[in-house]
């Protein structure tokens, strides 16, 4: 691949003291993060300097989320906070990008006069025009942008783990969701483009690749590929130096036997599936326009577990959907108890004015919704604790291999720098539990580093997290040269940047 499009060297002869500094705030999901990384790559290629400090930035870009009410509020708060930097700091321009723009394009400009331009999810590649003042707002139209392997991109995740967006948009008619309005119709990236990007990320030091899209299991359908995701995973499983390849998210009725067989066949494919089920009651699922029922889901889970031994399963549910009765909720509780999933997220239903569910009757009051969420999470907490103990704390086993597991070492914990964090194969980045390492030094003095693959002994389990120690550091891959994917420019340790998940403290990406 020609790496020139990824070459983020500054313009020849440029003086960094004269370069315009740009700061990013990226909110929401990994898909949004990739959009931020692309915008950062485009600006860096054109000679802009990225900064992690909002008070230094002359241009501020807030990439927003608008999926649920809490995310929308957080996006508005971030815009207003960055507007203060324009009033009293170095910032001369404030640009708002992302999903909130797709919903409130004109209102943002009208109600927040500090905002100079808005860039929708379909306008990502036009960030330069917005920054340079040539674009204030574009007419609303269905988003169609889709980046590729030659698109400039600065990877902001740790070098050892990266996301690849393989598809954009969604064609499912779920009544609670506005993703089709925010992201457009479903469209897949070209097969070869995804493979080239994965190979380049691996050459740059990535040990884990997470494929993302609103519905990755539909990948390739619009390109005429049959079992496109299975084909793609099979190809990526041959990429040298990768430890794991995983994907988010699976749509239940798109999970084929070919996909399951492919995951089971290849050691590099993480034995892990994130499959949002949303509910288990036939009545609620019908009102959601999801179809199916708890019984069908249970059969699918049995097929997944039967095909992929030891697979870790994650799902998410919505409680308090309009029309959800106490009987419907009890059916969901019974399903969760029987399914014994490893990881689970629960969303409280909230009305979105342009979602199909907004017009549905039989709304559930907020207090009942919160109470149902708490009840469901209490059930899952017990299940997760039992699953972790059964899977990883094998005190009765005498075989050493049964007491140790491969882990990807991530570095010092953000909560306690004296403890390091790692993840096992059954833990996706940022959304599942963590493995906390109390000892990263071997008897011979060798010390584990971030990005290392190690064998760890699990010493304790909690409801969602594990505690262990490194007992072996597996061979590191040889240094690879000529990588075409630019990592994030280095910043001081105190300013290391983290993606902002909904509800997390605000950080400015540089």
CSV table of C-alpha atoms in Angstrom, one decimal:
chain,number,residue,atom,x,y,z
A,1,UNK,CA,0.0,0.0,0.0
A,2,UNK,CA,1.1,3.5,-0.7
A,3,UNK,CA,1.6,5.1,2.7
A,4,UNK,CA,1.8,8.7,1.5
A,5,UNK,CA,-1.8,9.4,2.4
A,6,UNK,CA,-1.1,8.4,6.0
A,7,UNK,CA,2.1,10.5,6.1
A,8,UNK,CA,1.3,13.0,8.8
A,9,UNK,CA,4.6,14.9,8.6
A,10,UNK,CA,4.1,18.6,8.9
A,11,UNK,CA,4.3,20.8,5.9
A,12,UNK,CA,7.9,21.2,4.8
A,13,UNK,CA,9.6,24.2,6.6
A,14,UNK,CA,6.6,24.7,8.9
A,15,UNK,CA,7.4,26.2,12.3
A,16,UNK,CA,5.5,24.5,15.0
A,17,UNK,CA,5.2,27.8,16.9
A,18,UNK,CA,3.3,29.3,13.9
A,19,UNK,CA,1.0,26.3,13.4
A,20,UNK,CA,-2.7,26.5,14.3
A,21,UNK,CA,-3.5,24.3,17.2
A,22,UNK,CA,-6.6,22.2,17.2
A,23,UNK,CA,-8.2,20.3,20.1
A,24,UNK,CA,-10.9,17.6,19.8
A,25,UNK,CA,-13.6,16.4,22.2
A,26,UNK,CA,-14.9,13.0,21.1
A,27,UNK,CA,-18.1,11.8,22.7
A,28,UNK,CA,-20.0,8.5,22.4
A,29,UNK,CA,-19.3,5.2,20.7
A,30,UNK,CA,-16.2,3.8,19.0
A,31,UNK,CA,-17.8,4.6,15.6
A,32,UNK,CA,-17.7,8.3,16.6
A,33,UNK,CA,-14.1,7.9,17.8
A,34,UNK,CA,-13.0,6.7,14.3
A,35,UNK,CA,-14.7,9.7,12.8
A,36,UNK,CA,-12.7,12.0,15.2
A,37,UNK,CA,-9.5,10.1,14.2
A,38,UNK,CA,-10.3,10.7,10.5
A,39,UNK,CA,-10.9,14.4,11.1
A,40,UNK,CA,-7.7,14.7,13.1
A,41,UNK,CA,-5.8,12.9,10.4
A,42,UNK,CA,-7.1,15.2,7.7
A,43,UNK,CA,-6.1,18.3,9.7
A,44,UNK,CA,-2.7,17.0,10.7
A,45,UNK,CA,-1.9,16.2,7.1
A,46,UNK,CA,-2.6,19.8,6.2
A,47,UNK,CA,-0.2,21.1,8.8
A,48,UNK,CA,-2.4,21.7,11.8
A,49,UNK,CA,-1.0,20.9,15.3
A,50,UNK,CA,-3.1,18.8,17.6
A,51,UNK,CA,-3.2,19.6,21.3
A,52,UNK,CA,-4.7,17.9,24.3
A,53,UNK,CA,-5.2,21.2,26.1
A,54,UNK,CA,-8.5,23.1,25.5
A,55,UNK,CA,-6.9,26.4,26.8
A,56,UNK,CA,-4.2,26.2,24.1
A,57,UNK,CA,-6.4,25.3,21.1
A,58,UNK,CA,-7.2,28.0,18.5
A,59,UNK,CA,-9.8,25.7,17.0
A,60,UNK,CA,-12.0,23.4,19.0
A,61,UNK,CA,-14.0,20.5,17.5
A,62,UNK,CA,-16.7,18.7,19.5
A,63,UNK,CA,-17.7,15.4,17.9
A,64,UNK,CA,-21.1,14.8,19.5
A,65,UNK,CA,-23.4,11.8,20.3
A,66,UNK,CA,-27.2,11.9,20.3
A,67,UNK,CA,-28.2,8.3,20.6
A,68,UNK,CA,-30.0,8.7,24.0
A,69,UNK,CA,-31.1,11.6,26.1
A,70,UNK,CA,-28.1,11.4,28.5
A,71,UNK,CA,-25.7,11.4,25.5
A,72,UNK,CA,-27.5,14.4,24.0
A,73,UNK,CA,-27.2,16.3,27.3
A,74,UNK,CA,-23.5,15.5,27.6
A,75,UNK,CA,-22.9,16.7,24.1
A,76,UNK,CA,-24.7,20.0,24.8
A,77,UNK,CA,-22.7,20.5,28.0
A,78,UNK,CA,-19.4,19.8,26.1
A,79,UNK,CA,-20.3,22.4,23.4
A,80,UNK,CA,-21.2,25.0,26.1
A,81,UNK,CA,-17.9,24.3,28.0
A,82,UNK,CA,-15.8,24.7,24.9
A,83,UNK,CA,-17.8,27.9,24.0
A,84,UNK,CA,-16.3,29.3,27.2
A,85,UNK,CA,-12.8,28.8,25.9
A,86,UNK,CA,-13.8,30.8,22.8
A,87,UNK,CA,-15.0,33.6,25.0
A,88,UNK,CA,-12.1,33.7,27.5
A,89,UNK,CA,-9.3,31.4,26.0
A,90,UNK,CA,-7.2,31.1,22.9
A,91,UNK,CA,-9.9,29.5,20.8
A,92,UNK,CA,-11.0,31.5,17.8
A,93,UNK,CA,-13.2,28.9,16.2
A,94,UNK,CA,-15.7,26.3,17.6
A,95,UNK,CA,-16.9,23.5,15.3
A,96,UNK,CA,-19.6,21.0,16.2
A,97,UNK,CA,-19.6,17.6,14.5
A,98,UNK,CA,-21.4,14.3,14.7
A,99,UNK,CA,-24.8,12.9,15.4
A,100,UNK,CA,-26.2,15.9,17.3
A,101,UNK,CA,-25.7,17.9,14.1
A,102,UNK,CA,-27.8,15.5,12.1
A,103,UNK,CA,-30.7,16.2,14.5
A,104,UNK,CA,-30.3,19.9,15.2
A,105,UNK,CA,-28.2,21.3,12.4
A,106,UNK,CA,-29.8,24.8,12.3
A,107,UNK,CA,-30.7,25.0,16.0
A,108,UNK,CA,-27.1,24.6,17.1
A,109,UNK,CA,-26.0,27.6,15.0
A,110,UNK,CA,-29.0,29.6,16.2
A,111,UNK,CA,-28.8,28.9,19.9
A,112,UNK,CA,-25.1,28.8,20.4
A,113,UNK,CA,-23.7,31.8,18.6
A,114,UNK,CA,-20.1,30.8,19.5
A,115,UNK,CA,-20.4,27.9,17.1
A,116,UNK,CA,-18.8,28.8,13.7
A,117,UNK,CA,-19.7,25.7,11.7
A,118,UNK,CA,-21.4,22.3,12.0
A,119,UNK,CA,-20.2,19.1,10.3
A,120,UNK,CA,-22.6,16.1,10.1
A,121,UNK,CA,-21.7,12.4,10.1
A,122,UNK,CA,-21.8,12.5,6.3
A,123,UNK,CA,-19.5,15.6,6.1
A,124,UNK,CA,-16.5,14.2,8.0
A,125,UNK,CA,-14.1,14.6,5.0
A,126,UNK,CA,-15.0,18.3,4.8
A,127,UNK,CA,-13.6,19.3,8.2
A,128,UNK,CA,-10.9,21.4,6.5
A,129,UNK,CA,-13.5,23.6,4.9
A,130,UNK,CA,-15.1,24.1,8.3
A,131,UNK,CA,-11.9,24.9,10.0
A,132,UNK,CA,-10.7,27.4,7.3
A,133,UNK,CA,-14.1,29.2,7.2
A,134,UNK,CA,-15.3,27.9,3.8
A,135,UNK,CA,-18.1,25.9,5.3
A,136,UNK,CA,-20.7,26.9,7.9
A,137,UNK,CA,-23.5,24.5,7.4
A,138,UNK,CA,-24.5,22.1,4.6
A,139,UNK,CA,-28.1,21.3,3.6
A,140,UNK,CA,-29.4,18.2,5.5
A,141,UNK,CA,-29.1,15.1,3.3
A,142,UNK,CA,-28.8,11.4,4.0
A,143,UNK,CA,-25.2,10.7,5.3
A,144,UNK,CA,-23.1,8.8,2.7
A,145,UNK,CA,-19.5,9.2,3.8
A,146,UNK,CA,-17.4,6.1,4.4
A,147,UNK,CA,-13.7,6.2,5.0
A,148,UNK,CA,-11.2,3.8,3.5
A,149,UNK,CA,-7.7,2.6,4.1
A,150,UNK,CA,-6.1,5.6,2.3
A,151,UNK,CA,-8.1,8.1,4.3
A,152,UNK,CA,-5.8,10.0,6.8
A,153,UNK,CA,-6.4,8.8,10.3
A,154,UNK,CA,-4.6,9.3,13.6
A,155,UNK,CA,-5.2,6.4,15.9
A,156,UNK,CA,-5.9,7.7,19.4
A,157,UNK,CA,-6.3,4.3,21.2
A,158,UNK,CA,-3.2,2.7,22.7
A,159,UNK,CA,-0.9,1.3,20.0
A,160,UNK,CA,-1.7,-2.3,20.9
A,161,UNK,CA,-5.5,-2.0,20.3
A,162,UNK,CA,-7.4,-0.3,17.5
A,163,UNK,CA,-10.9,-0.1,16.0
A,164,UNK,CA,-11.7,-0.5,12.3
A,165,UNK,CA,-15.1,0.6,11.1
A,166,UNK,CA,-16.2,-1.9,8.5
A,167,UNK,CA,-19.7,-0.5,7.8
A,168,UNK,CA,-21.7,2.6,8.4
A,169,UNK,CA,-25.5,3.2,8.8
A,170,UNK,CA,-28.3,0.8,9.4
A,171,UNK,CA,-31.4,-0.5,7.6
A,172,UNK,CA,-33.2,-2.1,10.5
A,173,UNK,CA,-36.5,-0.5,11.5
A,174,UNK,CA,-36.2,-0.6,15.3
A,175,UNK,CA,-38.7,1.9,16.7
A,176,UNK,CA,-36.5,3.0,19.6
A,177,UNK,CA,-33.5,3.8,17.4
A,178,UNK,CA,-32.6,6.8,15.2
A,179,UNK,CA,-29.3,5.5,13.9
A,180,UNK,CA,-30.6,5.3,10.3
A,181,UNK,CA,-31.4,9.1,10.6
A,182,UNK,CA,-28.1,9.9,12.2
A,183,UNK,CA,-25.8,7.7,10.1
A,184,UNK,CA,-27.7,6.9,6.9
A,185,UNK,CA,-28.5,3.7,5.1
A,186,UNK,CA,-26.3,0.7,5.7
A,187,UNK,CA,-23.2,0.6,3.5
A,188,UNK,CA,-20.1,-1.7,3.7
A,189,UNK,CA,-16.5,-0.8,3.1
A,190,UNK,CA,-14.7,-2.7,0.4
A,191,UNK,CA,-13.3,-6.0,1.6
A,192,UNK,CA,-9.7,-5.3,0.4
A,193,UNK,CA,-9.7,-1.9,2.1
A,194,UNK,CA,-10.5,-3.4,5.5
A,195,UNK,CA,-7.9,-6.0,5.1
A,196,UNK,CA,-5.2,-3.5,4.1
A,197,UNK,CA,-6.1,-1.3,7.1
A,198,UNK,CA,-5.8,-4.2,9.5
A,199,UNK,CA,-2.5,-5.3,8.1
A,200,UNK,CA,-1.1,-1.7,8.5
A,201,UNK,CA,-2.4,-1.5,12.0
A,202,UNK,CA,-0.7,-4.8,12.8
A,203,UNK,CA,2.5,-3.5,11.3
A,204,UNK,CA,2.2,-0.4,13.5
A,205,UNK,CA,2.0,-2.6,16.6
A,206,UNK,CA,-1.7,-3.4,17.1
A,207,UNK,CA,-2.2,-6.8,18.8
A,208,UNK,CA,-6.0,-6.5,18.8
A,209,UNK,CA,-8.4,-5.3,16.2
A,210,UNK,CA,-12.1,-4.6,17.0
A,211,UNK,CA,-14.3,-4.4,13.9
A,212,UNK,CA,-17.2,-2.0,14.5
A,213,UNK,CA,-20.4,-1.0,12.8
A,214,UNK,CA,-24.1,-0.7,13.8
A,215,UNK,CA,-24.7,-4.2,12.4
A,216,UNK,CA,-21.4,-5.9,11.5
A,217,UNK,CA,-23.2,-9.2,10.8
A,218,UNK,CA,-24.8,-7.6,7.7
A,219,UNK,CA,-21.3,-6.7,6.4
A,220,UNK,CA,-21.0,-7.3,2.6
A,221,UNK,CA,-24.7,-7.8,1.9
A,222,UNK,CA,-24.8,-4.6,-0.1
A,223,UNK,CA,-21.6,-5.7,-2.0
A,224,UNK,CA,-23.1,-9.0,-3.0
A,225,UNK,CA,-21.0,-11.0,-0.5
A,226,UNK,CA,-22.6,-14.1,1.1
A,227,UNK,CA,-21.5,-14.5,4.7
A,228,UNK,CA,-19.4,-11.4,4.2
A,229,UNK,CA,-18.4,-11.0,7.9
A,230,UNK,CA,-17.4,-14.7,8.1
A,231,UNK,CA,-15.2,-14.2,5.0
A,232,UNK,CA,-13.6,-11.1,6.4
A,233,UNK,CA,-12.9,-12.6,9.8
A,234,UNK,CA,-11.4,-15.7,8.1
A,235,UNK,CA,-9.0,-13.4,6.1
A,236,UNK,CA,-8.1,-11.2,9.1
A,237,UNK,CA,-7.3,-14.3,11.1
A,238,UNK,CA,-4.3,-14.9,8.9
A,239,UNK,CA,-2.8,-11.5,9.8
A,240,UNK,CA,0.6,-12.0,11.5
A,241,UNK,CA,1.2,-10.4,14.9
A,242,UNK,CA,-2.4,-10.0,15.8
A,243,UNK,CA,-3.5,-11.7,19.0
A,244,UNK,CA,-7.3,-11.2,18.7
A,245,UNK,CA,-9.8,-10.0,16.2
A,246,UNK,CA,-13.3,-9.3,17.5
A,247,UNK,CA,-16.4,-7.6,16.2
A,248,UNK,CA,-19.2,-5.4,17.6
A,249,UNK,CA,-22.2,-5.9,17.2
A,250,UNK,CA,-24.2,-9.0,16.1
A,251,UNK,CA,-27.9,-8.8,15.0
A,252,UNK,CA,-29.6,-12.0,16.2
A,253,UNK,CA,-31.2,-13.0,12.9
A,254,UNK,CA,-28.0,-12.3,11.0
A,255,UNK,CA,-25.9,-14.8,13.0
A,256,UNK,CA,-25.2,-17.7,10.6
A,257,UNK,CA,-23.7,-21.1,11.2
A,258,UNK,CA,-20.9,-20.2,8.8
A,259,UNK,CA,-20.1,-17.2,11.1
A,260,UNK,CA,-20.0,-19.4,14.2
A,261,UNK,CA,-17.9,-22.0,12.5
A,262,UNK,CA,-15.4,-19.4,11.4
A,263,UNK,CA,-15.0,-18.0,14.9
A,264,UNK,CA,-14.5,-21.5,16.3
A,265,UNK,CA,-12.0,-22.4,13.6
A,266,UNK,CA,-9.4,-19.7,13.9
A,267,UNK,CA,-7.4,-19.1,17.1
A,268,UNK,CA,-6.9,-15.4,16.4
A,269,UNK,CA,-10.7,-14.8,16.3
A,270,UNK,CA,-11.8,-13.9,19.9
A,271,UNK,CA,-14.3,-16.3,21.3
A,272,UNK,CA,-16.6,-13.5,22.1
A,273,UNK,CA,-19.9,-12.1,20.8
A,274,UNK,CA,-21.7,-8.9,21.6
A,275,UNK,CA,-25.3,-9.4,20.5
A,276,UNK,CA,-27.8,-6.8,21.7
A,277,UNK,CA,-31.2,-8.7,22.2
A,278,UNK,CA,-33.1,-5.6,23.6
A,279,UNK,CA,-35.8,-7.7,25.3
A,280,UNK,CA,-37.1,-11.3,25.6
A,281,UNK,CA,-40.9,-10.6,25.6
A,282,UNK,CA,-42.5,-11.3,22.3
A,283,UNK,CA,-44.9,-8.4,23.0
A,284,UNK,CA,-42.2,-5.9,23.6
A,285,UNK,CA,-40.0,-7.1,20.7
A,286,UNK,CA,-43.0,-6.7,18.4
A,287,UNK,CA,-43.5,-3.1,19.5
A,288,UNK,CA,-39.8,-2.5,19.0
A,289,UNK,CA,-40.1,-4.0,15.5
A,290,UNK,CA,-37.4,-6.4,16.3
A,291,UNK,CA,-39.4,-9.6,16.1
A,292,UNK,CA,-38.4,-13.0,17.7
A,293,UNK,CA,-38.8,-14.0,21.3
A,294,UNK,CA,-36.9,-15.3,24.3
A,295,UNK,CA,-37.4,-18.9,23.3
A,296,UNK,CA,-35.8,-18.4,19.9
A,297,UNK,CA,-32.9,-16.4,21.5
A,298,UNK,CA,-32.3,-19.2,23.9
A,299,UNK,CA,-31.9,-21.7,21.1
A,300,UNK,CA,-29.5,-19.3,19.3
A,301,UNK,CA,-27.4,-19.0,22.5
A,302,UNK,CA,-27.3,-22.8,22.8
A,303,UNK,CA,-26.1,-23.0,19.1
A,304,UNK,CA,-23.5,-20.4,19.7
A,305,UNK,CA,-22.2,-22.2,22.8
A,306,UNK,CA,-22.3,-25.5,21.2
A,307,UNK,CA,-20.2,-24.3,18.2
A,308,UNK,CA,-17.7,-22.1,20.1
A,309,UNK,CA,-16.7,-23.8,23.4
A,310,UNK,CA,-15.9,-21.3,26.1
A,311,UNK,CA,-17.4,-18.4,24.2
A,312,UNK,CA,-18.0,-15.2,26.3
A,313,UNK,CA,-21.4,-13.6,25.5
A,314,UNK,CA,-22.5,-10.0,26.0
A,315,UNK,CA,-25.9,-8.4,25.4
A,316,UNK,CA,-27.9,-5.3,26.2
A,317,UNK,CA,-31.6,-4.8,27.0
A,318,UNK,CA,-34.0,-1.8,27.2
A,319,UNK,CA,-36.3,-1.6,30.2
A,320,UNK,CA,-39.4,0.5,30.4
A,321,UNK,CA,-40.2,0.5,26.7
A,322,UNK,CA,-43.7,1.7,26.0
A,323,UNK,CA,-46.2,-1.1,26.7
A,324,UNK,CA,-43.8,-3.1,28.8
A,325,UNK,CA,-46.0,-4.7,31.5
A,326,UNK,CA,-44.8,-6.2,34.8
A,327,UNK,CA,-45.4,-9.6,33.2
A,328,UNK,CA,-43.2,-8.6,30.2
A,329,UNK,CA,-40.4,-7.5,32.6
A,330,UNK,CA,-40.7,-10.7,34.6
A,331,UNK,CA,-40.3,-12.7,31.4
A,332,UNK,CA,-37.1,-10.7,30.7
A,333,UNK,CA,-35.8,-11.5,34.3
A,334,UNK,CA,-36.5,-15.2,33.8
A,335,UNK,CA,-34.7,-15.1,30.5
A,336,UNK,CA,-31.6,-13.4,32.0
A,337,UNK,CA,-31.5,-16.0,34.8
A,338,UNK,CA,-31.7,-18.9,32.3
A,339,UNK,CA,-29.3,-17.4,29.7
A,340,UNK,CA,-26.5,-16.9,32.2
A,341,UNK,CA,-24.7,-14.4,29.9
A,342,UNK,CA,-21.2,-13.2,30.9
A,343,UNK,CA,-21.8,-9.5,30.4
A,344,UNK,CA,-24.9,-7.4,30.1
A,345,UNK,CA,-25.8,-3.7,29.8
A,346,UNK,CA,-29.2,-2.3,30.6
A,347,UNK,CA,-30.6,1.0,29.1
A,348,UNK,CA,-33.4,2.9,30.6
A,349,UNK,CA,-35.9,3.8,27.8
A,350,UNK,CA,-36.1,7.5,27.0
A,351,UNK,CA,-38.3,9.2,24.4
A,352,UNK,CA,-36.6,10.6,21.4
A,353,UNK,CA,-39.0,12.8,19.4
A,354,UNK,CA,-38.2,11.5,16.0
A,355,UNK,CA,-38.0,7.8,16.9
A,356,UNK,CA,-40.9,5.5,16.0
A,357,UNK,CA,-41.5,4.7,19.7
A,358,UNK,CA,-42.2,8.3,20.6
A,359,UNK,CA,-45.8,8.0,19.4
A,360,UNK,CA,-46.5,4.7,21.2
A,361,UNK,CA,-48.9,4.7,24.0
A,362,UNK,CA,-48.7,3.0,27.5
A,363,UNK,CA,-45.6,4.9,28.5
A,364,UNK,CA,-43.8,3.6,31.7
A,365,UNK,CA,-43.1,6.1,34.4
A,366,UNK,CA,-39.4,7.0,35.1
A,367,UNK,CA,-39.4,5.6,38.7
A,368,UNK,CA,-40.6,2.2,37.5
A,369,UNK,CA,-38.0,2.2,34.7
A,370,UNK,CA,-35.2,2.9,37.2
A,371,UNK,CA,-36.5,0.2,39.6
A,372,UNK,CA,-36.6,-2.3,36.7
A,373,UNK,CA,-33.1,-1.5,35.6
A,374,UNK,CA,-31.8,-2.0,39.2
A,375,UNK,CA,-33.6,-5.3,39.6
A,376,UNK,CA,-32.3,-6.6,36.3
A,377,UNK,CA,-28.7,-5.5,37.0
A,378,UNK,CA,-28.9,-7.2,40.4
A,379,UNK,CA,-29.8,-10.5,38.8
A,380,UNK,CA,-26.9,-10.1,36.3
A,381,UNK,CA,-24.4,-9.1,38.9
A,382,UNK,CA,-24.8,-12.4,40.7
A,383,UNK,CA,-24.6,-14.3,37.4
A,384,UNK,CA,-21.5,-12.5,36.2
A,385,UNK,CA,-19.8,-13.2,39.6
A,386,UNK,CA,-20.6,-16.9,39.3
A,387,UNK,CA,-19.5,-17.1,35.7
A,388,UNK,CA,-16.2,-15.4,36.4
A,389,UNK,CA,-15.5,-17.7,39.3
A,390,UNK,CA,-16.4,-20.8,37.4
A,391,UNK,CA,-14.4,-19.9,34.3
A,392,UNK,CA,-11.2,-18.4,35.7
A,393,UNK,CA,-10.8,-19.4,39.4
A,394,UNK,CA,-10.0,-23.1,39.0
A,395,UNK,CA,-8.5,-23.7,42.4
A,396,UNK,CA,-9.2,-27.4,42.3
A,397,UNK,CA,-7.3,-28.0,39.1
A,398,UNK,CA,-3.8,-29.4,39.4
A,399,UNK,CA,-2.8,-28.6,35.8
A,400,UNK,CA,-0.9,-25.4,35.6
A,401,UNK,CA,-2.4,-24.5,32.2
A,402,UNK,CA,-5.9,-24.7,33.6
A,403,UNK,CA,-5.0,-21.9,36.1
A,404,UNK,CA,-3.4,-19.5,33.7
A,405,UNK,CA,-4.8,-17.5,30.8
A,406,UNK,CA,-3.5,-15.3,28.0
A,407,UNK,CA,-4.0,-11.6,28.6
A,408,UNK,CA,-3.3,-8.4,26.8
A,409,UNK,CA,-1.5,-6.1,29.2
A,410,UNK,CA,-2.8,-2.5,28.9
A,411,UNK,CA,-0.7,-0.5,31.4
A,412,UNK,CA,-1.1,1.2,34.7
A,413,UNK,CA,-4.6,1.6,36.0
A,414,UNK,CA,-6.2,5.0,35.7
A,415,UNK,CA,-7.7,4.5,39.2
A,416,UNK,CA,-4.5,3.3,40.9
A,417,UNK,CA,-1.1,3.5,39.1
A,418,UNK,CA,0.3,0.9,41.5
A,419,UNK,CA,-1.9,-1.7,39.8
A,420,UNK,CA,-1.8,-2.5,36.2
A,421,UNK,CA,-4.8,-3.4,33.9
A,422,UNK,CA,-5.1,-6.2,31.4
A,423,UNK,CA,-7.9,-7.9,29.5
A,424,UNK,CA,-8.6,-11.5,28.7
A,425,UNK,CA,-10.1,-12.8,25.4
A,426,UNK,CA,-13.6,-12.6,26.8
A,427,UNK,CA,-13.3,-8.9,27.6
A,428,UNK,CA,-13.9,-6.3,25.0
A,429,UNK,CA,-12.1,-2.9,25.4
A,430,UNK,CA,-13.8,-0.3,27.4
A,431,UNK,CA,-17.2,-2.0,27.9
A,432,UNK,CA,-16.5,-5.2,29.9
A,433,UNK,CA,-14.7,-5.9,33.2
A,434,UNK,CA,-11.0,-5.7,33.7
A,435,UNK,CA,-8.2,-7.9,34.9
A,436,UNK,CA,-6.2,-6.1,37.6
A,437,UNK,CA,-2.5,-7.2,37.9
A,438,UNK,CA,-0.9,-6.9,41.3
A,439,UNK,CA,2.4,-8.3,40.0
A,440,UNK,CA,3.9,-7.7,36.6
A,441,UNK,CA,7.5,-8.7,37.4
A,442,UNK,CA,8.8,-12.2,36.9
A,443,UNK,CA,11.3,-14.0,39.2
A,444,UNK,CA,14.1,-13.3,36.6
A,445,UNK,CA,13.5,-9.6,36.8
A,446,UNK,CA,11.6,-9.3,33.4
A,447,UNK,CA,8.8,-6.8,33.6
A,448,UNK,CA,5.6,-6.8,31.5
A,449,UNK,CA,5.0,-3.7,29.4
A,450,UNK,CA,1.8,-2.2,27.9
A,451,UNK,CA,1.0,-4.2,24.7
A,452,UNK,CA,2.6,-7.4,26.0
A,453,UNK,CA,0.8,-10.7,25.8
A,454,UNK,CA,1.3,-12.6,29.1
A,455,UNK,CA,0.1,-15.6,30.8
A,456,UNK,CA,-1.6,-14.7,34.1
A,457,UNK,CA,-2.8,-16.6,37.1
A,458,UNK,CA,-6.1,-15.5,38.4
A,459,UNK,CA,-6.1,-15.1,42.2
A,460,UNK,CA,-9.5,-13.5,42.9
A,461,UNK,CA,-12.8,-12.8,41.1
A,462,UNK,CA,-15.3,-10.1,41.8
A,463,UNK,CA,-18.7,-9.4,40.2
A,464,UNK,CA,-17.2,-8.0,37.0
A,465,UNK,CA,-13.4,-7.8,37.5
A,466,UNK,CA,-10.6,-10.2,38.1
A,467,UNK,CA,-7.3,-9.9,40.1
A,468,UNK,CA,-4.2,-11.8,39.0
A,469,UNK,CA,-0.5,-11.8,38.4
A,470,UNK,CA,1.8,-12.3,35.5
A,471,UNK,CA,3.5,-15.7,35.4
A,472,UNK,CA,4.9,-15.6,31.9
A,473,UNK,CA,5.6,-12.9,29.2
A,474,UNK,CA,5.1,-14.4,25.8
A,475,UNK,CA,7.5,-13.5,23.0
A,476,UNK,CA,7.1,-10.0,21.6
A,477,UNK,CA,6.7,-9.7,17.8
A,478,UNK,CA,9.8,-8.4,16.0
A,479,UNK,CA,9.7,-4.6,15.4
A,480,UNK,CA,8.0,-3.9,12.1
A,481,UNK,CA,9.0,-1.0,9.9
A,482,UNK,CA,7.2,0.9,7.2
A,483,UNK,CA,3.8,1.0,9.0
A,484,UNK,CA,1.5,3.4,7.2
A,485,UNK,CA,-0.9,4.1,10.1
A,486,UNK,CA,0.0,7.1,12.1
A,487,UNK,CA,-0.4,6.8,15.9
A,488,UNK,CA,-1.5,9.8,17.9
A,489,UNK,CA,1.4,12.3,18.4
A,490,UNK,CA,3.0,11.8,21.8
A,491,UNK,CA,1.8,13.9,24.8
A,492,UNK,CA,3.1,14.2,28.3
A,493,UNK,CA,2.1,11.3,30.6
A,494,UNK,CA,-0.1,13.5,32.6
A,495,UNK,CA,-2.1,14.4,29.5
A,496,UNK,CA,-2.6,10.9,28.0
A,497,UNK,CA,-5.9,11.0,26.3
A,498,UNK,CA,-8.9,8.7,26.7
A,499,UNK,CA,-12.0,8.4,24.6
A,500,UNK,CA,-15.0,9.9,26.3
A,501,UNK,CA,-17.7,7.3,26.8
A,502,UNK,CA,-21.1,8.7,27.7
A,503,UNK,CA,-21.1,9.7,31.3
A,504,UNK,CA,-17.3,9.9,31.6
A,505,UNK,CA,-15.4,12.9,32.7
A,506,UNK,CA,-14.6,15.3,29.9
A,507,UNK,CA,-11.2,15.0,28.1
A,508,UNK,CA,-9.9,16.9,25.1
A,509,UNK,CA,-8.4,14.7,22.5
A,510,UNK,CA,-5.3,15.9,20.8
